[in-house]
Tab-separated table of C-alpha atoms in Angstrom:
chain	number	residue	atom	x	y	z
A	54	UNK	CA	-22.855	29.715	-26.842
A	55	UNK	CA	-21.044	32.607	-25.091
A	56	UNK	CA	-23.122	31.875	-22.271
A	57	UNK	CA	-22.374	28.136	-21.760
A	58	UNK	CA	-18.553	28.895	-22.170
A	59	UNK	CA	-18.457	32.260	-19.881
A	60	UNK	CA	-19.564	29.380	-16.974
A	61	UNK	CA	-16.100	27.787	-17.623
A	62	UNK	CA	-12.659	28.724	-16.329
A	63	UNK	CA	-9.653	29.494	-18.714
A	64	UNK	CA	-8.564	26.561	-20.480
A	65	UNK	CA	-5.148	25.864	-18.088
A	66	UNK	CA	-2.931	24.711	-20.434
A	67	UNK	CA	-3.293	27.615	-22.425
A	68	UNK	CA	-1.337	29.780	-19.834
A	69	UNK	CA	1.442	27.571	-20.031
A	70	UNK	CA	2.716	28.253	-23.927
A	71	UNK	CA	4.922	30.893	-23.219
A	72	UNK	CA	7.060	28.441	-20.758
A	73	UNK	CA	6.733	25.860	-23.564
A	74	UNK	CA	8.297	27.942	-25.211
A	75	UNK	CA	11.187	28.771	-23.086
A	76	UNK	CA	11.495	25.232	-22.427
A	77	UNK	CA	11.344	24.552	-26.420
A	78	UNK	CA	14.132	27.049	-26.798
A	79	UNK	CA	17.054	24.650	-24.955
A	80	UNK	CA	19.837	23.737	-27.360
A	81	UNK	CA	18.425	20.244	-26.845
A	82	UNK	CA	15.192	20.397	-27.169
A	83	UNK	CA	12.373	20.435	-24.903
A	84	UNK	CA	11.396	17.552	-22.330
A	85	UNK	CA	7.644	18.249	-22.163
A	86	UNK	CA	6.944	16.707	-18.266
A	87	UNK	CA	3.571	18.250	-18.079
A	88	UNK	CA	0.404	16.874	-19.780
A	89	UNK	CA	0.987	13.332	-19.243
A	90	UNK	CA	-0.087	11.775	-22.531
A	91	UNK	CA	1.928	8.434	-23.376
A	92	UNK	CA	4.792	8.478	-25.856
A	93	UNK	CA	5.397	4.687	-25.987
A	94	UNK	CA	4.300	1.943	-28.809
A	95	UNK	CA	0.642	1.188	-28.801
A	96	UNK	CA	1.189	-2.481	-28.212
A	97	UNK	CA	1.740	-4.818	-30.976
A	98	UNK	CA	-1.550	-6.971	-30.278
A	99	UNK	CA	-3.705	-4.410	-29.654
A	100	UNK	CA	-2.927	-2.684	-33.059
A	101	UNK	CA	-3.457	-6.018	-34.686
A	102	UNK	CA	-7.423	-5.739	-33.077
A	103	UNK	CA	-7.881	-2.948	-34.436
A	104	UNK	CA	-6.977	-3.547	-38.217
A	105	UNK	CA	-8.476	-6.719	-38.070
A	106	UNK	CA	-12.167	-4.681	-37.236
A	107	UNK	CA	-11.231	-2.090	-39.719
A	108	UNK	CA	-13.826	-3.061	-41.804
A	109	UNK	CA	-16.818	-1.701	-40.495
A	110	UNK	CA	-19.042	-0.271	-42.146
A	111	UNK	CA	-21.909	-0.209	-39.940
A	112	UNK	CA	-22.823	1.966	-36.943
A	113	UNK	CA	-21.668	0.626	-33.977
A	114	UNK	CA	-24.061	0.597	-30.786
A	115	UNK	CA	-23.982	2.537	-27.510
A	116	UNK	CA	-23.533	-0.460	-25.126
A	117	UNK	CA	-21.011	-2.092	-27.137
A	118	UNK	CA	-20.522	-5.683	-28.816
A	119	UNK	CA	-21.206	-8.426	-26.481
A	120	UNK	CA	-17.618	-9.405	-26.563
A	121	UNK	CA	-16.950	-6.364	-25.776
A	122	UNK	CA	-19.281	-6.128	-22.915
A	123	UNK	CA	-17.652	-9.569	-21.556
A	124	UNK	CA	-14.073	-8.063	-21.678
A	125	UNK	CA	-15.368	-5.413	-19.486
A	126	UNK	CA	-17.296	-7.689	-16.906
A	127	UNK	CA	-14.266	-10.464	-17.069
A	128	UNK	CA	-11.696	-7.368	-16.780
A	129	UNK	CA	-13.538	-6.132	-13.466
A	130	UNK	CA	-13.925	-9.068	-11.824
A	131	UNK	CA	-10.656	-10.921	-12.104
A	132	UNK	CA	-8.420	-7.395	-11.900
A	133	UNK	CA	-10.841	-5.121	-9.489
A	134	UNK	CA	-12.235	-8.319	-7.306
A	135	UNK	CA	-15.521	-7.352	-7.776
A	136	UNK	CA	-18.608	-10.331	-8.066
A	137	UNK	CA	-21.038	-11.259	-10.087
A	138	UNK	CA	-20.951	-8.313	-12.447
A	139	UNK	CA	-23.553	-8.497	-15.548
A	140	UNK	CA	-23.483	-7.053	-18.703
A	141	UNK	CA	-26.288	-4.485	-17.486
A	142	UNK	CA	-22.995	-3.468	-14.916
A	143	UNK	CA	-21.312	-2.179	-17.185
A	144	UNK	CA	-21.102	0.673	-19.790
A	145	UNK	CA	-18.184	1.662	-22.623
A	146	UNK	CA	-17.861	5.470	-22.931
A	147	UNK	CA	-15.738	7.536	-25.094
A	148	UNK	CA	-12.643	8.319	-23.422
A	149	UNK	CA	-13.248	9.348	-19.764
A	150	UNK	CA	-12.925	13.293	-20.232
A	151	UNK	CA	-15.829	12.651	-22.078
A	152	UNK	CA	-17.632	11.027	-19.169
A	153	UNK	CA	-16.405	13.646	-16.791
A	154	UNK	CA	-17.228	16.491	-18.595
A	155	UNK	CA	-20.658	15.759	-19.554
A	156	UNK	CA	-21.948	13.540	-16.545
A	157	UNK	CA	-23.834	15.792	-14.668
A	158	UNK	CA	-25.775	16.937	-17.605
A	159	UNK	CA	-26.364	13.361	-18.497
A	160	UNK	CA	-27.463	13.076	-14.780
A	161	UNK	CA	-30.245	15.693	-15.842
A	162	UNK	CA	-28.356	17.811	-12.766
A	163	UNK	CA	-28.554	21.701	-12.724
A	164	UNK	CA	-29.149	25.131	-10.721
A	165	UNK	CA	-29.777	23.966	-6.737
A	166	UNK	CA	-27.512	20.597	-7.079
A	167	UNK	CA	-24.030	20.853	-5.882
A	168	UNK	CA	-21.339	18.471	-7.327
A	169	UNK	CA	-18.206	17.164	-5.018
A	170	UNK	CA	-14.625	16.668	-5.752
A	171	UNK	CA	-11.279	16.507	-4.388
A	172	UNK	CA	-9.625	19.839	-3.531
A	173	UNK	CA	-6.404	19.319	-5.444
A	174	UNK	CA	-7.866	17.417	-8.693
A	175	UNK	CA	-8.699	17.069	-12.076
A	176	UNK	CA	-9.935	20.102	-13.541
A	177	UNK	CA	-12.992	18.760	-15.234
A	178	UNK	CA	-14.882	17.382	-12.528
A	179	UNK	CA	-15.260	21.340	-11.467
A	180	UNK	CA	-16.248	21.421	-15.590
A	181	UNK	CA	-18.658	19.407	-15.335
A	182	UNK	CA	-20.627	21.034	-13.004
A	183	UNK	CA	-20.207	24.009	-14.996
A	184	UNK	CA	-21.282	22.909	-17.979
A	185	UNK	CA	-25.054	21.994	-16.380
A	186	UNK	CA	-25.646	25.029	-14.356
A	187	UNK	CA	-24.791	23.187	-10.540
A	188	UNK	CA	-22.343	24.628	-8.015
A	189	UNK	CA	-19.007	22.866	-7.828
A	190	UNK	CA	-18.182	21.618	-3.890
A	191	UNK	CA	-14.410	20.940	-3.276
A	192	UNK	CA	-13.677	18.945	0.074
A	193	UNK	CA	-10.399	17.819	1.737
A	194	UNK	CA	-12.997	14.902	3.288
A	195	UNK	CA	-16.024	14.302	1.679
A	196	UNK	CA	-17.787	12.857	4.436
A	197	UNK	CA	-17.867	16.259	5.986
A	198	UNK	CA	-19.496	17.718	3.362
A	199	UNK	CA	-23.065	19.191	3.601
A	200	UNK	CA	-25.336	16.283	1.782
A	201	UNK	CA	-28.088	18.995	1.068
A	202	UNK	CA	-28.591	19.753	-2.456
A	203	UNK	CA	-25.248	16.908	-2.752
A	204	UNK	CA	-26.073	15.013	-5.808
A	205	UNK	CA	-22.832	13.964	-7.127
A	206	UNK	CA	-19.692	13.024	-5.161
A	207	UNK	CA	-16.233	12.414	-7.015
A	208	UNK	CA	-13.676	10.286	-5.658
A	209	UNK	CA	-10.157	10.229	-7.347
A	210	UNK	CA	-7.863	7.636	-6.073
A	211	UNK	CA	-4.720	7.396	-7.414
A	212	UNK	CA	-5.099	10.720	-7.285
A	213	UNK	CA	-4.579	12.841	-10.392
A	214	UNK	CA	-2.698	15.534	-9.413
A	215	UNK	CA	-0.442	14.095	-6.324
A	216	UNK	CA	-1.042	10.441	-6.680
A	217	UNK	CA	-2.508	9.811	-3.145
A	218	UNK	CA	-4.035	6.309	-2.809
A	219	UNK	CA	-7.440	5.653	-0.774
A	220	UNK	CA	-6.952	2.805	1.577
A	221	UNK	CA	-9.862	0.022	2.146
A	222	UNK	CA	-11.259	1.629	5.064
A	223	UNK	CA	-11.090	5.147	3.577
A	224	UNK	CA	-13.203	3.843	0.937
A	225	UNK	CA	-15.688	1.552	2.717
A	226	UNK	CA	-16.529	4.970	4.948
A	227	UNK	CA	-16.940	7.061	2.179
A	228	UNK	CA	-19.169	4.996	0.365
A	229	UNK	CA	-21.055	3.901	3.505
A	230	UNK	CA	-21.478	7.923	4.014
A	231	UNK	CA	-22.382	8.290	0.842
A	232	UNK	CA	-25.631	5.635	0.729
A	233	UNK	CA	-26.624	6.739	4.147
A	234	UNK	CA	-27.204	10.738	2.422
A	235	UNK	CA	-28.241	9.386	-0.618
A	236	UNK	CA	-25.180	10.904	-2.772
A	237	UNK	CA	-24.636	9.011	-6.171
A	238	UNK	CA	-20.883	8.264	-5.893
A	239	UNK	CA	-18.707	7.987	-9.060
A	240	UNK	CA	-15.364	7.082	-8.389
A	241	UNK	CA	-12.270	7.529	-11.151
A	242	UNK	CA	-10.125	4.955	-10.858
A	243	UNK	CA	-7.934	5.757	-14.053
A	244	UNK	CA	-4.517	5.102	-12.761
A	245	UNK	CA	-5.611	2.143	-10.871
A	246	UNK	CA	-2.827	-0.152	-12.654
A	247	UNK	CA	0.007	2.251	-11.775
A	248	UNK	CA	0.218	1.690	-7.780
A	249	UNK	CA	4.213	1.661	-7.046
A	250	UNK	CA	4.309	2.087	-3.100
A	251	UNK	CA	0.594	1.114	-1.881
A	252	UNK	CA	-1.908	-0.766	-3.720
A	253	UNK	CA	-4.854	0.803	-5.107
A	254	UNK	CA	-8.194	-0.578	-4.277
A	255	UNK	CA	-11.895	-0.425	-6.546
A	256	UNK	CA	-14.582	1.071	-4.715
A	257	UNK	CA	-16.318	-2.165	-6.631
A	258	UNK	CA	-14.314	-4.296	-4.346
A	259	UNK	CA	-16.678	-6.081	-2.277
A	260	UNK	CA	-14.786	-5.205	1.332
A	261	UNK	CA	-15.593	-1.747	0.391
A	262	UNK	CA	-19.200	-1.903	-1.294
A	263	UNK	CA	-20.339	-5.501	0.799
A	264	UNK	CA	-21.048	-6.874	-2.765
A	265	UNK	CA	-23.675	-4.193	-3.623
A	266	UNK	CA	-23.281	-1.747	-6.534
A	267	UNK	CA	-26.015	0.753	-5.413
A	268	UNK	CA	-25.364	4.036	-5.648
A	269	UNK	CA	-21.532	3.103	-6.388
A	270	UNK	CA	-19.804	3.662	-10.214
A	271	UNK	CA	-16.058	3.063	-10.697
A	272	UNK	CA	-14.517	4.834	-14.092
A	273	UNK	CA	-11.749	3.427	-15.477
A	274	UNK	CA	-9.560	4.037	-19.168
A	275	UNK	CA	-7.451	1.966	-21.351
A	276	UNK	CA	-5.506	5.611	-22.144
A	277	UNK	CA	-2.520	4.922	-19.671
A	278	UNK	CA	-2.006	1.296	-18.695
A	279	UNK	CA	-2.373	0.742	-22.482
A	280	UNK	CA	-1.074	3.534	-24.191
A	281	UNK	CA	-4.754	4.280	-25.809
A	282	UNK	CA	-5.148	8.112	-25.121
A	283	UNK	CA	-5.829	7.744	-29.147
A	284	UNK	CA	-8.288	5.553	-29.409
A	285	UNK	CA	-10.914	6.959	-26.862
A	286	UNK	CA	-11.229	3.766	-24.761
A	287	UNK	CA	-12.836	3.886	-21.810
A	288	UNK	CA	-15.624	2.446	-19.626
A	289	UNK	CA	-18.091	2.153	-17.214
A	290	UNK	CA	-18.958	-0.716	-14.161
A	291	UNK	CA	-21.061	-0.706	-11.380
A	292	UNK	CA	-24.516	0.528	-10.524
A	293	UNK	CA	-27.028	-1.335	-13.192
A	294	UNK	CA	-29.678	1.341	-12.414
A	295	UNK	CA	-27.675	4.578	-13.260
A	296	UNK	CA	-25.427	2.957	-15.737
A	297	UNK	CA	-28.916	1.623	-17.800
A	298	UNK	CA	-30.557	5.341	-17.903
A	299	UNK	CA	-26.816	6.477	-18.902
A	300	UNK	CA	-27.439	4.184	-21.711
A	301	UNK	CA	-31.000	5.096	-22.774
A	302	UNK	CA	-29.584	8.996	-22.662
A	303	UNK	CA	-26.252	8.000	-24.936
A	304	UNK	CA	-28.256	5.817	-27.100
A	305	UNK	CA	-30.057	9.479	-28.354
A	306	UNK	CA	-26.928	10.759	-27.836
A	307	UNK	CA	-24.990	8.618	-30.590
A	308	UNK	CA	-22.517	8.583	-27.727
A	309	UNK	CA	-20.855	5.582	-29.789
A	310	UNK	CA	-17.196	3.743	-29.284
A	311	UNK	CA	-16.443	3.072	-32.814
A	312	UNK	CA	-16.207	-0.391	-33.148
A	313	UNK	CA	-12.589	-0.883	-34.284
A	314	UNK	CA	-12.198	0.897	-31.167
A	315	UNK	CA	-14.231	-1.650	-29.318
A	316	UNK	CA	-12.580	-5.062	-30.668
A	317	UNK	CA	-8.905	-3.143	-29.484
A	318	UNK	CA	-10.553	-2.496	-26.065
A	319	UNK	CA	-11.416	-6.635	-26.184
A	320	UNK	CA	-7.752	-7.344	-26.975
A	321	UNK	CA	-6.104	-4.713	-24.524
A	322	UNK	CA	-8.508	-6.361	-21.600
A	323	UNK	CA	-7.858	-9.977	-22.292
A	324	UNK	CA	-3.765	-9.416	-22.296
A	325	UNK	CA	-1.570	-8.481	-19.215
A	326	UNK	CA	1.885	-8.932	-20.647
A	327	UNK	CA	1.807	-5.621	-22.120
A	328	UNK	CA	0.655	-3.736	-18.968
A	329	UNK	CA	3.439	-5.136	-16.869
A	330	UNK	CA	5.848	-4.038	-20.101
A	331	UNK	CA	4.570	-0.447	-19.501
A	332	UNK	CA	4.367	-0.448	-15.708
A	333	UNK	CA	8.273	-1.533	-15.875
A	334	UNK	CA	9.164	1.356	-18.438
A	335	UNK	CA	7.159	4.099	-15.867
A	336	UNK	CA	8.804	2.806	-13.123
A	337	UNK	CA	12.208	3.198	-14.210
A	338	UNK	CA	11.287	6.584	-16.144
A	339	UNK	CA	10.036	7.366	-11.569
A	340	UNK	CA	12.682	6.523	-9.946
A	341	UNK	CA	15.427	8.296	-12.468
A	342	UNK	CA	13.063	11.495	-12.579
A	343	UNK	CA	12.333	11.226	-8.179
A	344	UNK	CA	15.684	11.099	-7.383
A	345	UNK	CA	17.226	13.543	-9.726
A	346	UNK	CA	13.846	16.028	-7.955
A	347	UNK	CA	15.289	15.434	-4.853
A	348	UNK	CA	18.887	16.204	-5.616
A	349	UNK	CA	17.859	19.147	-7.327
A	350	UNK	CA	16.116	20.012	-3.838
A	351	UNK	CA	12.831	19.058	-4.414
A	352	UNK	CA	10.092	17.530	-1.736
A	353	UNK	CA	7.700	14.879	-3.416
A	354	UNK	CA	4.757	14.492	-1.060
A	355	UNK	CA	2.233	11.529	-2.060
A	356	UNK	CA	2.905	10.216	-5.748
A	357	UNK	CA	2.822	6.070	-4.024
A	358	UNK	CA	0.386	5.882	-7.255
A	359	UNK	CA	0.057	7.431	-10.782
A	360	UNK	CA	1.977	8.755	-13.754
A	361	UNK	CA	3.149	11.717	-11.576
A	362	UNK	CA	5.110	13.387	-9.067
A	363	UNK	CA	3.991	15.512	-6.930
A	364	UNK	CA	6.510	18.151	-5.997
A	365	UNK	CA	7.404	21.502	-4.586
A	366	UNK	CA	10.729	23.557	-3.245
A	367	UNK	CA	8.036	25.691	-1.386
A	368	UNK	CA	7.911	28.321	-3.442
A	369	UNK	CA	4.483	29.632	-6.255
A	370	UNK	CA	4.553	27.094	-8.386
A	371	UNK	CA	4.954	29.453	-11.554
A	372	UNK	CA	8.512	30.232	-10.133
A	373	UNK	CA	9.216	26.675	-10.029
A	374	UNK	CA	8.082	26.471	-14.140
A	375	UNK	CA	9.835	28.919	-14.975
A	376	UNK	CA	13.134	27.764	-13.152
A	377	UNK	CA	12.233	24.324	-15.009
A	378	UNK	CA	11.396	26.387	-18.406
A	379	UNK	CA	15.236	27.485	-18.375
A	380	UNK	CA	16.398	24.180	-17.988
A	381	UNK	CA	14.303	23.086	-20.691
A	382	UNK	CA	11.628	20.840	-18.997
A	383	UNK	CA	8.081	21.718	-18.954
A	384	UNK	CA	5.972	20.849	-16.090
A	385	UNK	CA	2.221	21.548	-14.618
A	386	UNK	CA	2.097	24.271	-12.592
A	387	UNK	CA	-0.118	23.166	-8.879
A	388	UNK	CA	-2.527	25.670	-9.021
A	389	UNK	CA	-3.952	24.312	-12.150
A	390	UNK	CA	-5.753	21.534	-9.680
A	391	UNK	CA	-6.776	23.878	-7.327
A	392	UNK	CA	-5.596	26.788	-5.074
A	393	UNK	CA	-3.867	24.079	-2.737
A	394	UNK	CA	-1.415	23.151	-4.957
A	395	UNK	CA	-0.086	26.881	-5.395
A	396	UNK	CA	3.009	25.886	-4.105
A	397	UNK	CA	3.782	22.452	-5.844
A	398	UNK	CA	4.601	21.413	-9.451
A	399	UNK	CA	2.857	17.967	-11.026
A	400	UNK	CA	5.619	16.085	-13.193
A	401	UNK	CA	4.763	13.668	-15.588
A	402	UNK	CA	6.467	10.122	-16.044
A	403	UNK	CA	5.611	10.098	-19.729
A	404	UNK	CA	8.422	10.968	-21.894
A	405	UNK	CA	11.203	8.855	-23.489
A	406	UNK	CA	13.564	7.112	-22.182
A	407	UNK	CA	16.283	9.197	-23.431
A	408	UNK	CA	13.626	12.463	-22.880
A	409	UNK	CA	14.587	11.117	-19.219
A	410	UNK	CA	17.879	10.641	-19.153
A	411	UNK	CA	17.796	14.613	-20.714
A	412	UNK	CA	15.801	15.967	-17.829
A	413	UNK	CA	17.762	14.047	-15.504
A	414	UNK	CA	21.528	15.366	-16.846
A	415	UNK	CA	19.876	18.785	-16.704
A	416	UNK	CA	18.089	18.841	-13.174
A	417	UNK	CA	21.927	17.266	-11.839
């Protein structure tokens, strides 16, 4: 055991308890700006799924009801654009950290294959490749990348930490790059829903894959444009081939998304109302928290996408926690998504309303 974990880096959010509790220490309480899990209602409808399936006594299976499998094909097409998607084109998962964390292994990857990933991004994709043994590849352009020994590429857009967006053509070279080396491309495509100033695009669109899944996987979670971080909700489309042998390895696996879990995902999928509901609160929640950054004398670079701003007074971004700790806000420090983001703090959109309106009184 001591070996598997000595691979892995120190959990980040560890280091940040003793600014948590700086932050905690403001006569009004702390407004916590840095994980990013939702605070709001999980909505009404969903919650009334999800009782309604309580009663289930029975394992559920790997690859999900068939309902449930044609929420997630219906879902992809009408919302990503993407054609003729089957059931085999699909695959529910449990919760996407999950899926990151334990892909390559899944992938039967180890010493001698090299996994790829953005150089400011998501801790666990780095994980990952821990976990099985391979050597983790960051790149500022992937398509510059050495393919030899390149098994698995990541693509993040929005971007989790500074909520860049990958245009069309961005993507339609990347994935053309990508087939032409032979690199199985997984792209996470989380925040899709949450584009405010450019609109976010599925690598299963068919302008950017010409209608072919090979070698292409888009991963996307009901945790933010649903409020479901709870629930574990999370899925799968794309390549039939990789997504079936995923599904022969989870099957042994007991890899299973319970199935009240499963009719909620069904109900979530087939309603929009509450997804433009939480869009509006976020939006509000970014533009009070962006502009009181900015008069505090903040820079926010990227964020057009996301549940996060990017920013930096260009300074180490532990000096710009700490000033925040004193005011009694509490955001990610850069560095936790890579050395290039030493300088730059990542600040979350989900807190209350009147969390907001705190931070905001407190940065002006």
């Amino acid at each position: 055991m001591s070996a598997v974990s000595s691979r892995l880096p120190v959990f980040p959010w560890d280091k940040l308890e003793p600014y948590k509790a700086t932050a905690a220490a403001h006569p009004d309480g702390i407004v916590d700006l840095s994980v990013g899990t939702p605070v709001d209602p999980v909505p009404e409808v969903i919650r009334r799924a999800l009782v309604a399936a309580a009663n289930s006594p029975g394992y559920p299976t790997v690859w999900g009801t068939a309902e449930l499998r044609d929420a997630l094909t219906g879902w992809v097409e009408r919302r990503l654009g993407a054609r003729d998607v089957a059931h085999t084109n699909v695959l529910p998962v449990v919760g996407s950290k999950e899926l990151v964390a334990w892909l390559p292994t899944q992938l039967g990857l180890g010493a001698g294959d090299r996994v790829a990933y953005p150089k400011l991004a998501y801790p666990t994709y780095e994980v990952g490749a821990r976990l099985c043994g391979a050597e983790p590849v960051s790149y500022e352009d992937p398509t510059e990348l050495d393919p030899a020994g390149l098994k698995l590429l990541w693509l993040n857009s929005p971007s989790n930490p500074t909520g860049r967006v990958l245009d069309k053509a961005e993507l339609t070279r990347i994935v053309a790059w990508a087939r032409e080396h032979g690199v199985l491309l997984f792209s996470d495509e989380c925040y899709l829903e949450l584009g405010w100033e450019a609109e976010p695009v599925s690598v299963l669109h068919p302008d950017v894959c010409g209608g072919s899944y090979e070698g292409v996987v888009a991963v996307h979670s009901l945790s933010k444009r649903s409020n479901l971080a709870g629930y574990r909700a999370a899925f799968l489309a794309g390549d039939a081939a990789v997504l079936g042998e995923l599904l022969q390895i989870r099957k042994h696996g007991g890899m299973m998304t319970p199935a009240p879990v499963q009719a909620a995902t069904v109900a979530a999928l087939a309603d929009d109302t509450h997804v433009a509901e939480q869009r509006a609160r976020y939006a509000a929640r970014r533009t009070a928290l962006r502009a009181a950054l900015e008069g505090h004398g903040f820079r926010i670079e990227h964020s057009e996408a996301s549940l996060y701003l990017w920013a930096t007074r260009d300074e180490p971004c532990w000096r710009t926690v700490a000033h925040l700790a004193e005011l009694g806000i509490l955001v990610a420090p850069g560095d936790f998504y890579g050395p290039a983001g030493d300088s730059f703090v990542r600040v979350a959109l989900t807190a209350t309303d009147e969390r907001v309106e705190a931070a905001v009184k407190r940065l002006g």
